[in-house]
PDB file of C-alpha atoms in Angstrom:
ATOM      1  CA  UNK T   1     109.327 107.111 104.059  1.00 33.00           C
ATOM      2  CA  UNK T   2     107.593 109.583 101.748  1.00 31.00           C
ATOM      3  CA  UNK T   3     107.041 113.237 102.656  1.00 37.00           C
ATOM      4  CA  UNK T   4     103.501 114.272 103.346  1.00 43.00           C
ATOM      5  CA  UNK T   5     102.246 116.241 100.401  1.00 44.00           C
ATOM      6  CA  UNK T   6      99.552 118.831  99.974  1.00 53.00           C
ATOM      7  CA  UNK T   7      97.086 119.097  97.104  1.00 57.00           C
ATOM      8  CA  UNK T   8      95.790 122.506  96.184  1.00 52.00           C
ATOM      9  CA  UNK T   9      92.931 122.881  93.788  1.00 48.00           C
ATOM     10  CA  UNK T  10      90.551 125.740  93.256  1.00 42.00           C
ATOM     11  CA  UNK T  11      86.820 125.497  93.773  1.00 46.00           C
ATOM     12  CA  UNK T  12      85.266 127.046  90.741  1.00 40.00           C
ATOM     13  CA  UNK T  13      88.579 128.050  89.150  1.00 35.00           C
ATOM     14  CA  UNK T  14      90.738 126.137  86.687  1.00 28.00           C
ATOM     15  CA  UNK T  15      94.164 125.840  88.295  1.00 28.00           C
ATOM     16  CA  UNK T  16      95.446 122.715  90.001  1.00 27.00           C
ATOM     17  CA  UNK T  17      98.840 122.010  91.460  1.00 29.00           C
ATOM     18  CA  UNK T  18     100.369 119.402  93.730  1.00 28.00           C
ATOM     19  CA  UNK T  19     103.516 120.037  95.726  1.00 26.00           C
ATOM     20  CA  UNK T  20     105.495 118.870  98.727  1.00 29.00           C
ATOM     21  CA  UNK T  21     105.409 121.007 101.855  1.00 30.00           C
ATOM     22  CA  UNK T  22     109.175 120.960 102.210  1.00 30.00           C
ATOM     23  CA  UNK T  23     109.921 122.016  98.649  1.00 26.00           C
ATOM     24  CA  UNK T  24     107.160 124.375  97.648  1.00 30.00           C
ATOM     25  CA  UNK T  25     106.185 126.056 100.883  1.00 33.00           C
ATOM     26  CA  UNK T  26     109.238 125.680 103.116  1.00 29.00           C
ATOM     27  CA  UNK T  27     107.165 123.849 105.726  1.00 29.00           C
ATOM     28  CA  UNK T  28     108.690 120.738 107.311  1.00 33.00           C
ATOM     29  CA  UNK T  29     107.110 117.615 105.892  1.00 31.00           C
ATOM     30  CA  UNK T  30     105.487 115.037 108.121  1.00 35.00           C
ATOM     31  CA  UNK T  31     106.779 111.623 107.128  1.00 31.00           C
ATOM     32  CA  UNK T  32     104.244 108.814 107.079  1.00 32.00           C
ATOM     33  CA  UNK T  33     104.351 105.532 105.204  1.00 30.00           C
ATOM     34  CA  UNK T  34     101.815 106.624 102.630  1.00 27.00           C
ATOM     35  CA  UNK T  35     101.722 105.298  99.097  1.00 29.00           C
ATOM     36  CA  UNK T  36     103.330 107.240  96.289  1.00 28.00           C
ATOM     37  CA  UNK T  37     100.021 108.785  95.256  1.00 30.00           C
ATOM     38  CA  UNK T  38      99.373 110.326  98.666  1.00 31.00           C
ATOM     39  CA  UNK T  39      98.716 114.056  98.810  1.00 44.00           C
ATOM     40  CA  UNK T  40      98.030 115.559 102.225  1.00 48.00           C
ATOM     41  CA  UNK T  41      96.619 112.966 104.575  1.00 41.00           C
ATOM     42  CA  UNK T  42      94.897 113.133 107.938  1.00 37.00           C
ATOM     43  CA  UNK T  43      93.270 110.491 110.146  1.00 35.00           C
ATOM     44  CA  UNK T  44      89.577 109.961 110.744  1.00 34.00           C
ATOM     45  CA  UNK T  45      88.234 107.460 113.203  1.00 33.00           C
ATOM     46  CA  UNK T  46      84.847 106.619 114.644  1.00 36.00           C
ATOM     47  CA  UNK T  47      82.137 104.281 113.502  1.00 39.00           C
ATOM     48  CA  UNK T  48      80.439 106.229 110.734  1.00 39.00           C
ATOM     49  CA  UNK T  49      77.360 104.778 109.161  1.00 36.00           C
ATOM     50  CA  UNK T  50      77.037 105.647 105.477  1.00 37.00           C
ATOM     51  CA  UNK T  51      74.860 104.620 102.590  1.00 36.00           C
ATOM     52  CA  UNK T  52      77.840 103.281 100.663  1.00 37.00           C
ATOM     53  CA  UNK T  53      78.039  99.503 100.441  1.00 35.00           C
ATOM     54  CA  UNK T  54      81.192  97.543 101.184  1.00 41.00           C
ATOM     55  CA  UNK T  55      84.295  98.377 103.192  1.00 50.00           C
ATOM     56  CA  UNK T  56      84.105 102.121 102.488  1.00 55.00           C
ATOM     57  CA  UNK T  57      81.081 102.438 104.768  1.00 55.00           C
ATOM     58  CA  UNK T  58      83.226 101.325 107.700  1.00 79.00           C
ATOM     59  CA  UNK T  59      86.397 103.166 106.694  1.00 94.00           C
ATOM     60  CA  UNK T  60      85.713 106.551 108.259  1.00 97.00           C
ATOM     61  CA  UNK T  61      85.769 106.640 112.009  1.00 97.00           C
ATOM     62  CA  UNK T  62      83.954 109.728 113.289  1.00 97.00           C
ATOM     63  CA  UNK T  63      83.310 110.946 116.834  1.00 98.00           C
ATOM     64  CA  UNK T  64      81.575 114.105 118.004  1.00 98.00           C
ATOM     65  CA  UNK T  65      82.859 115.315 121.388  1.00 98.00           C
ATOM     66  CA  UNK T  66      81.522 118.142 123.574  1.00 97.00           C
ATOM     67  CA  UNK T  67      83.029 120.696 125.964  1.00 95.00           C
ATOM     68  CA  UNK T  68      80.202 121.965 128.146  1.00 95.00           C
ATOM     69  CA  UNK T  69      81.628 125.262 129.449  1.00 94.00           C
ATOM     70  CA  UNK T  70      81.944 126.846 126.004  1.00 94.00           C
ATOM     71  CA  UNK T  71      79.429 124.496 124.329  1.00 95.00           C
ATOM     72  CA  UNK T  72      82.125 123.548 121.829  1.00 96.00           C
ATOM     73  CA  UNK T  73      82.097 120.466 119.633  1.00 98.00           C
ATOM     74  CA  UNK T  74      85.409 118.761 118.822  1.00 98.00           C
ATOM     75  CA  UNK T  75      85.496 116.192 116.035  1.00 98.00           C
ATOM     76  CA  UNK T  76      87.763 113.169 115.700  1.00 98.00           C
ATOM     77  CA  UNK T  77      88.147 111.545 112.301  1.00 98.00           C
ATOM     78  CA  UNK T  78      90.385 108.698 111.146  1.00 98.00           C
ATOM     79  CA  UNK T  79      90.939 106.412 108.182  1.00 98.00           C
ATOM     80  CA  UNK T  80      90.454 102.896 109.508  1.00 97.00           C
ATOM     81  CA  UNK T  81      91.386 101.457 106.139  1.00 96.00           C
ATOM     82  CA  UNK T  82      94.954 102.725 106.388  1.00 97.00           C
ATOM     83  CA  UNK T  83      97.526 100.633 108.313  1.00 97.00           C
ATOM     84  CA  UNK T  84      98.491 103.590 110.520  1.00 97.00           C
ATOM     85  CA  UNK T  85      94.891 104.707 111.185  1.00 98.00           C
ATOM     86  CA  UNK T  86      95.881 108.387 110.785  1.00 98.00           C
ATOM     87  CA  UNK T  87      93.593 110.771 112.623  1.00 98.00           C
ATOM     88  CA  UNK T  88      92.717 114.454 112.903  1.00 98.00           C
ATOM     89  CA  UNK T  89      90.990 116.540 115.545  1.00 98.00           C
ATOM     90  CA  UNK T  90      88.879 119.511 114.438  1.00 98.00           C
ATOM     91  CA  UNK T  91      88.480 122.384 116.930  1.00 97.00           C
ATOM     92  CA  UNK T  92      90.075 120.814 120.034  1.00 97.00           C
ATOM     93  CA  UNK T  93      89.647 122.630 123.365  1.00 96.00           C
ATOM     94  CA  UNK T  94      92.441 122.996 125.919  1.00 95.00           C
ATOM     95  CA  UNK T  95      90.314 121.726 128.812  1.00 95.00           C
ATOM     96  CA  UNK T  96      89.448 118.443 127.111  1.00 97.00           C
ATOM     97  CA  UNK T  97      92.791 117.450 125.626  1.00 96.00           C
ATOM     98  CA  UNK T  98      93.161 114.632 128.168  1.00 97.00           C
ATOM     99  CA  UNK T  99      89.830 113.145 127.114  1.00 98.00           C
ATOM    100  CA  UNK T 100      90.701 113.440 123.451  1.00 98.00           C
ATOM    101  CA  UNK T 101      94.122 111.816 123.773  1.00 98.00           C
ATOM    102  CA  UNK T 102      92.696 108.971 125.856  1.00 98.00           C
ATOM    103  CA  UNK T 103      90.161 108.264 123.114  1.00 98.00           C
ATOM    104  CA  UNK T 104      92.833 108.401 120.421  1.00 98.00           C
ATOM    105  CA  UNK T 105      94.941 105.866 122.293  1.00 98.00           C
ATOM    106  CA  UNK T 106      92.005 103.596 123.134  1.00 98.00           C
ATOM    107  CA  UNK T 107      91.025 103.446 119.497  1.00 98.00           C
ATOM    108  CA  UNK T 108      94.570 102.759 118.343  1.00 98.00           C
ATOM    109  CA  UNK T 109      94.839 105.869 116.189  1.00 98.00           C
ATOM    110  CA  UNK T 110      97.829 107.949 115.133  1.00 98.00           C
ATOM    111  CA  UNK T 111      96.918 111.588 115.610  1.00 98.00           C
ATOM    112  CA  UNK T 112      98.731 113.690 113.038  1.00 96.00           C
ATOM    113  CA  UNK T 113      96.805 116.981 112.839  1.00 98.00           C
ATOM    114  CA  UNK T 114      94.917 119.332 115.143  1.00 97.00           C
ATOM    115  CA  UNK T 115      92.837 121.721 113.025  1.00 97.00           C
ATOM    116  CA  UNK T 116      90.905 124.885 113.813  1.00 97.00           C
ATOM    117  CA  UNK T 117      88.055 126.296 111.754  1.00 98.00           C
ATOM    118  CA  UNK T 118      88.963 129.831 112.931  1.00 93.00           C
ATOM    119  CA  UNK T 119      90.475 131.867 115.764  1.00 94.00           C
ATOM    120  CA  UNK T 120      88.020 131.168 118.548  1.00 91.00           C
ATOM    121  CA  UNK T 121      86.945 133.835 121.043  1.00 90.00           C
ATOM    122  CA  UNK T 122      85.173 131.658 123.621  1.00 84.00           C
ATOM    123  CA  UNK T 123      87.838 129.077 124.466  1.00 87.00           C
ATOM    124  CA  UNK T 124      91.528 128.381 124.072  1.00 93.00           C
ATOM    125  CA  UNK T 125      92.414 125.869 121.402  1.00 95.00           C
ATOM    126  CA  UNK T 126      93.899 122.593 122.538  1.00 94.00           C
ATOM    127  CA  UNK T 127      96.442 122.404 119.741  1.00 94.00           C
ATOM    128  CA  UNK T 128      99.359 123.673 121.824  1.00 91.00           C
ATOM    129  CA  UNK T 129      98.834 121.129 124.586  1.00 93.00           C
ATOM    130  CA  UNK T 130      98.261 118.357 122.031  1.00 95.00           C
ATOM    131  CA  UNK T 131     101.572 119.159 120.347  1.00 92.00           C
ATOM    132  CA  UNK T 132     103.363 119.069 123.696  1.00 92.00           C
ATOM    133  CA  UNK T 133     101.835 115.801 124.818  1.00 94.00           C
ATOM    134  CA  UNK T 134     102.018 114.005 121.492  1.00 94.00           C
ATOM    135  CA  UNK T 135     105.157 114.962 119.511  1.00 89.00           C
ATOM    136  CA  UNK T 136     104.594 114.822 115.789  1.00 93.00           C
ATOM    137  CA  UNK T 137     101.125 116.367 115.848  1.00 96.00           C
ATOM    138  CA  UNK T 138     100.944 119.433 113.603  1.00 95.00           C
ATOM    139  CA  UNK T 139      98.534 122.348 113.859  1.00 95.00           C
ATOM    140  CA  UNK T 140      96.465 123.725 110.995  1.00 96.00           C
ATOM    141  CA  UNK T 141      94.493 126.943 110.567  1.00 96.00           C
ATOM    142  CA  UNK T 142      93.584 129.183 107.619  1.00 97.00           C
ATOM    143  CA  UNK T 143      96.102 131.563 106.146  1.00 97.00           C
ATOM    144  CA  UNK T 144      93.444 134.297 106.143  1.00 96.00           C
ATOM    145  CA  UNK T 145      93.224 134.097 109.951  1.00 96.00           C
ATOM    146  CA  UNK T 146      96.838 135.413 110.179  1.00 95.00           C
ATOM    147  CA  UNK T 147      97.284 133.066 113.144  1.00 95.00           C
ATOM    148  CA  UNK T 148     100.407 130.960 113.568  1.00 94.00           C
ATOM    149  CA  UNK T 149     100.322 127.221 112.937  1.00 94.00           C
ATOM    150  CA  UNK T 150     102.548 124.516 111.512  1.00 93.00           C
ATOM    151  CA  UNK T 151     100.517 124.526 108.311  1.00 95.00           C
ATOM    152  CA  UNK T 152      98.143 127.183 106.955  1.00 97.00           C
ATOM    153  CA  UNK T 153      95.456 126.328 104.434  1.00 98.00           C
ATOM    154  CA  UNK T 154      93.542 128.259 101.807  1.00 98.00           C
ATOM    155  CA  UNK T 155      90.309 127.886  99.859  1.00 98.00           C
ATOM    156  CA  UNK T 156      90.460 124.833  97.641  1.00 97.00           C
ATOM    157  CA  UNK T 157      93.136 122.973  99.589  1.00 98.00           C
ATOM    158  CA  UNK T 158      92.664 119.297 100.377  1.00 98.00           C
ATOM    159  CA  UNK T 159      93.882 117.805 103.622  1.00 97.00           C
ATOM    160  CA  UNK T 160      94.397 114.052 103.391  1.00 96.00           C
ATOM    161  CA  UNK T 161      94.267 111.567 106.271  1.00 97.00           C
ATOM    162  CA  UNK T 162      95.021 108.153 104.905  1.00 97.00           C
ATOM    163  CA  UNK T 163      93.080 107.877 101.646  1.00 97.00           C
ATOM    164  CA  UNK T 164      90.319 110.165 102.846  1.00 97.00           C
ATOM    165  CA  UNK T 165      90.454 113.967 102.739  1.00 98.00           C
ATOM    166  CA  UNK T 166      88.876 117.208 103.894  1.00 98.00           C
ATOM    167  CA  UNK T 167      88.291 119.964 101.389  1.00 98.00           C
ATOM    168  CA  UNK T 168      88.875 123.520 102.619  1.00 98.00           C
ATOM    169  CA  UNK T 169      86.180 126.076 101.814  1.00 98.00           C
ATOM    170  CA  UNK T 170      86.653 129.705 102.837  1.00 98.00           C
ATOM    171  CA  UNK T 171      83.578 130.859 104.734  1.00 98.00           C
ATOM    172  CA  UNK T 172      84.493 134.266 106.249  1.00 98.00           C
ATOM    173  CA  UNK T 173      81.971 136.500 107.940  1.00 97.00           C
ATOM    174  CA  UNK T 174      82.002 135.418 111.567  1.00 97.00           C
ATOM    175  CA  UNK T 175      85.732 136.163 111.396  1.00 96.00           C
ATOM    176  CA  UNK T 176      87.954 136.967 108.448  1.00 96.00           C
ATOM    177  CA  UNK T 177      89.667 133.597 108.654  1.00 96.00           C
ATOM    178  CA  UNK T 178      86.766 131.168 109.011  1.00 98.00           C
ATOM    179  CA  UNK T 179      86.879 128.003 106.924  1.00 98.00           C
ATOM    180  CA  UNK T 180      84.603 125.001 106.567  1.00 98.00           C
ATOM    181  CA  UNK T 181      86.157 121.554 106.236  1.00 98.00           C
ATOM    182  CA  UNK T 182      84.141 119.190 104.017  1.00 98.00           C
ATOM    183  CA  UNK T 183      84.738 115.485 103.544  1.00 98.00           C
ATOM    184  CA  UNK T 184      85.739 114.447 100.053  1.00 97.00           C
ATOM    185  CA  UNK T 185      83.581 114.006  97.009  1.00 94.00           C
ATOM    186  CA  UNK T 186      84.039 110.875  94.948  1.00 91.00           C
ATOM    187  CA  UNK T 187      83.392 107.130  94.774  1.00 92.00           C
ATOM    188  CA  UNK T 188      86.296 106.445  97.148  1.00 92.00           C
ATOM    189  CA  UNK T 189      85.032 108.884  99.800  1.00 96.00           C
ATOM    190  CA  UNK T 190      82.255 108.394 102.405  1.00 94.00           C
ATOM    191  CA  UNK T 191      78.683 109.313 101.612  1.00 95.00           C
ATOM    192  CA  UNK T 192      76.866 111.472 102.567  1.00 96.00           C
ATOM    193  CA  UNK T 193      79.438 114.224 102.818  1.00 97.00           C
ATOM    194  CA  UNK T 194      80.084 115.994 106.133  1.00 98.00           C
ATOM    195  CA  UNK T 195      80.682 119.733 106.580  1.00 98.00           C
ATOM    196  CA  UNK T 196      82.429 121.004 109.714  1.00 98.00           C
ATOM    197  CA  UNK T 197      81.169 124.559 109.569  1.00 98.00           C
ATOM    198  CA  UNK T 198      82.794 126.116 112.626  1.00 97.00           C
ATOM    199  CA  UNK T 199      80.848 129.221 113.655  1.00 96.00           C
ATOM    200  CA  UNK T 200      79.838 130.173 110.123  1.00 98.00           C
ATOM    201  CA  UNK T 201      76.746 128.014 110.094  1.00 98.00           C
ATOM    202  CA  UNK T 202      75.180 126.725 113.312  1.00 98.00           C
ATOM    203  CA  UNK T 203      72.125 124.493 113.586  1.00 98.00           C
ATOM    204  CA  UNK T 204      69.212 126.889 113.092  1.00 98.00           C
ATOM    205  CA  UNK T 205      71.552 129.831 113.481  1.00 97.00           C
ATOM    206  CA  UNK T 206      74.984 131.273 112.667  1.00 98.00           C
ATOM    207  CA  UNK T 207      77.938 132.919 114.335  1.00 96.00           C
ATOM    208  CA  UNK T 208      77.870 136.571 115.359  1.00 96.00           C
ATOM    209  CA  UNK T 209      79.479 139.115 113.033  1.00 97.00           C
ATOM    210  CA  UNK T 210      80.286 142.054 115.330  1.00 94.00           C
ATOM    211  CA  UNK T 211      83.980 141.417 116.103  1.00 90.00           C
ATOM    212  CA  UNK T 212      87.234 140.002 114.670  1.00 89.00           C
ATOM    213  CA  UNK T 213      86.619 141.474 111.227  1.00 91.00           C
ATOM    214  CA  UNK T 214      83.136 140.014 111.009  1.00 95.00           C
ATOM    215  CA  UNK T 215      80.716 141.002 108.278  1.00 97.00           C
ATOM    216  CA  UNK T 216      77.069 139.998 107.995  1.00 98.00           C
ATOM    217  CA  UNK T 217      77.092 140.453 104.217  1.00 98.00           C
ATOM    218  CA  UNK T 218      80.221 138.352 103.885  1.00 98.00           C
ATOM    219  CA  UNK T 219      78.819 135.621 106.116  1.00 98.00           C
ATOM    220  CA  UNK T 220      75.548 135.489 104.183  1.00 98.00           C
ATOM    221  CA  UNK T 221      77.392 135.092 100.891  1.00 98.00           C
ATOM    222  CA  UNK T 222      79.825 132.556 102.343  1.00 98.00           C
ATOM    223  CA  UNK T 223      77.080 130.260 103.593  1.00 98.00           C
ATOM    224  CA  UNK T 224      74.991 130.542 100.446  1.00 98.00           C
ATOM    225  CA  UNK T 225      77.901 130.056  98.031  1.00 98.00           C
ATOM    226  CA  UNK T 226      80.072 127.534  99.892  1.00 98.00           C
ATOM    227  CA  UNK T 227      77.747 125.527 102.135  1.00 98.00           C
ATOM    228  CA  UNK T 228      74.256 125.719 100.663  1.00 98.00           C
ATOM    229  CA  UNK T 229      75.692 124.637  97.285  1.00 98.00           C
ATOM    230  CA  UNK T 230      76.695 121.275  98.762  1.00 98.00           C
ATOM    231  CA  UNK T 231      74.353 118.272  98.280  1.00 98.00           C
ATOM    232  CA  UNK T 232      71.263 118.648 100.443  1.00 98.00           C
ATOM    233  CA  UNK T 233      72.026 115.429 102.338  1.00 98.00           C
ATOM    234  CA  UNK T 234      75.412 116.796 103.460  1.00 98.00           C
ATOM    235  CA  UNK T 235      75.622 116.546 107.238  1.00 98.00           C
ATOM    236  CA  UNK T 236      76.236 119.799 109.123  1.00 98.00           C
ATOM    237  CA  UNK T 237      78.415 119.602 112.230  1.00 98.00           C
ATOM    238  CA  UNK T 238      79.070 123.077 113.755  1.00 98.00           C
ATOM    239  CA  UNK T 239      81.642 124.161 116.325  1.00 96.00           C
ATOM    240  CA  UNK T 240      78.957 125.021 118.890  1.00 95.00           C
ATOM    241  CA  UNK T 241      75.407 124.343 119.898  1.00 95.00           C
ATOM    242  CA  UNK T 242      73.419 126.015 122.670  1.00 94.00           C
ATOM    243  CA  UNK T 243      70.026 124.423 122.103  1.00 93.00           C
ATOM    244  CA  UNK T 244      70.672 120.702 122.422  1.00 94.00           C
ATOM    245  CA  UNK T 245      71.153 119.921 118.732  1.00 97.00           C
ATOM    246  CA  UNK T 246      74.004 117.773 117.481  1.00 97.00           C
ATOM    247  CA  UNK T 247      73.664 117.540 113.693  1.00 98.00           C
ATOM    248  CA  UNK T 248      71.682 118.955 110.784  1.00 98.00           C
ATOM    249  CA  UNK T 249      71.829 118.816 107.004  1.00 98.00           C
ATOM    250  CA  UNK T 250      72.283 121.374 104.246  1.00 98.00           C
ATOM    251  CA  UNK T 251      68.712 120.731 103.130  1.00 98.00           C
ATOM    252  CA  UNK T 252      67.320 121.327 106.636  1.00 98.00           C
ATOM    253  CA  UNK T 253      69.198 124.574 107.116  1.00 98.00           C
ATOM    254  CA  UNK T 254      68.118 125.856 103.699  1.00 98.00           C
ATOM    255  CA  UNK T 255      64.517 125.343 104.790  1.00 98.00           C
ATOM    256  CA  UNK T 256      64.508 126.093 108.503  1.00 98.00           C
ATOM    257  CA  UNK T 257      67.443 128.302 109.474  1.00 98.00           C
ATOM    258  CA  UNK T 258      65.617 131.380 110.880  1.00 98.00           C
ATOM    259  CA  UNK T 259      68.370 133.774 109.778  1.00 98.00           C
ATOM    260  CA  UNK T 260      69.880 132.413 106.578  1.00 98.00           C
ATOM    261  CA  UNK T 261      66.562 131.642 104.875  1.00 98.00           C
ATOM    262  CA  UNK T 262      65.909 135.385 104.754  1.00 98.00           C
ATOM    263  CA  UNK T 263      67.110 137.741 102.017  1.00 98.00           C
ATOM    264  CA  UNK T 264      70.443 139.419 102.518  1.00 98.00           C
ATOM    265  CA  UNK T 265      69.103 142.773 103.743  1.00 98.00           C
ATOM    266  CA  UNK T 266      66.847 141.110 106.320  1.00 98.00           C
ATOM    267  CA  UNK T 267      69.742 138.947 107.469  1.00 98.00           C
ATOM    268  CA  UNK T 268      71.921 142.025 107.848  1.00 98.00           C
ATOM    269  CA  UNK T 269      69.259 143.715 109.954  1.00 98.00           C
ATOM    270  CA  UNK T 270      68.894 140.650 112.188  1.00 98.00           C
ATOM    271  CA  UNK T 271      72.638 140.470 112.786  1.00 98.00           C
ATOM    272  CA  UNK T 272      72.940 144.182 113.527  1.00 95.00           C
ATOM    273  CA  UNK T 273      70.284 143.983 116.216  1.00 96.00           C
ATOM    274  CA  UNK T 274      71.312 140.895 118.183  1.00 95.00           C
ATOM    275  CA  UNK T 275      72.720 142.966 121.071  1.00 91.00           C
ATOM    276  CA  UNK T 276      74.965 140.149 122.261  1.00 91.00           C
ATOM    277  CA  UNK T 277      77.189 140.440 125.332  1.00 92.00           C
ATOM    278  CA  UNK T 278      80.958 140.756 124.987  1.00 91.00           C
ATOM    279  CA  UNK T 279      82.452 137.227 125.044  1.00 87.00           C
ATOM    280  CA  UNK T 280      83.823 136.649 128.545  1.00 88.00           C
ATOM    281  CA  UNK T 281      86.853 134.687 127.298  1.00 91.00           C
ATOM    282  CA  UNK T 282      87.674 136.915 124.329  1.00 92.00           C
ATOM    283  CA  UNK T 283      90.551 138.905 125.846  1.00 91.00           C
ATOM    284  CA  UNK T 284      92.233 135.691 126.950  1.00 89.00           C
ATOM    285  CA  UNK T 285      91.303 133.274 124.169  1.00 93.00           C
ATOM    286  CA  UNK T 286      91.955 135.396 121.080  1.00 92.00           C
ATOM    287  CA  UNK T 287      95.596 136.327 121.864  1.00 89.00           C
ATOM    288  CA  UNK T 288      96.351 132.706 122.743  1.00 92.00           C
ATOM    289  CA  UNK T 289      94.625 131.381 119.650  1.00 89.00           C
ATOM    290  CA  UNK T 290      96.544 133.731 117.377  1.00 89.00           C
ATOM    291  CA  UNK T 291      99.579 131.611 118.186  1.00 90.00           C
ATOM    292  CA  UNK T 292      97.528 128.513 117.490  1.00 66.00           C
ATOM    293  CA  UNK T 293      99.288 125.392 118.588  1.00 47.00           C
ATOM    294  CA  UNK T 294     102.424 127.276 119.570  1.00 53.00           C
ATOM    295  CA  UNK T 295     101.415 128.946 122.809  1.00 51.00           C
ATOM    296  CA  UNK T 296     103.561 128.573 125.901  1.00 51.00           C
ATOM    297  CA  UNK T 297     102.736 125.166 127.330  1.00 45.00           C
ATOM    298  CA  UNK T 298     103.319 126.353 130.898  1.00 41.00           C
ATOM    299  CA  UNK T 299     100.374 128.714 130.647  1.00 42.00           C
ATOM    300  CA  UNK T 300      97.918 126.258 129.084  1.00 40.00           C
ATOM    301  CA  UNK T 301      98.708 122.929 130.685  1.00 38.00           C
TER     302      UNK T 301
END
């Protein structure tokens, strides 16, 4: 059994290093029967139609799931081409863990990671309950969030599930620790690419910037430098939607997003004058989510 490894590479810089969790970062390694060239691997599962011919077009299983109270999307991905069908959940919600685990079992997946795009203020993450109900699942969140998790990631990291991976792009602005997870780029990765943008970029909108270290200028630059630079056919899947949308593309948002198509000063003015209500779950959700995946199970079950 080989230790799960993690590949770190910069986006736009020149350094590249590969190291084992248990040797370089003092994080316990997750053992999976991956080949010797495995880096950091996660599972993705759900019929995903791509433009790529051959078996690759059926390799990525992808499912978009919805929690109606907080209007939160959870995403399940798995590598169907790997014998273990390793899977990951992005932005799980505590109230829908039962649904998610049932789907994982029905599809014959091995859930290995529960990942958050940021410290959420409108719901409690499901990572803690997932870890309690399915031993071996590890939680992931950004290092910049300062939240606790089994593994923390930084800009440029790659998270592997089977032979597929998610690239980590730092997209702060809604919160200091926001990241966007983007499916891999290359001939052995699904096409078009998919960006899980959290609350940084919503469909025809974006996350608020008036709490948790938010910054409208930072968000504007994050989206324009880290998301709008992706291929225009990249699919956009956000953490929330309040208008009945489910998916967009980079090209669409560059043309039609009513906030982020403006210049930076206009965007800043828009964000400063939203006059949004205080999130009703914030005082409960944020403290719980700062111990992401490690909260007391008796209080979240």
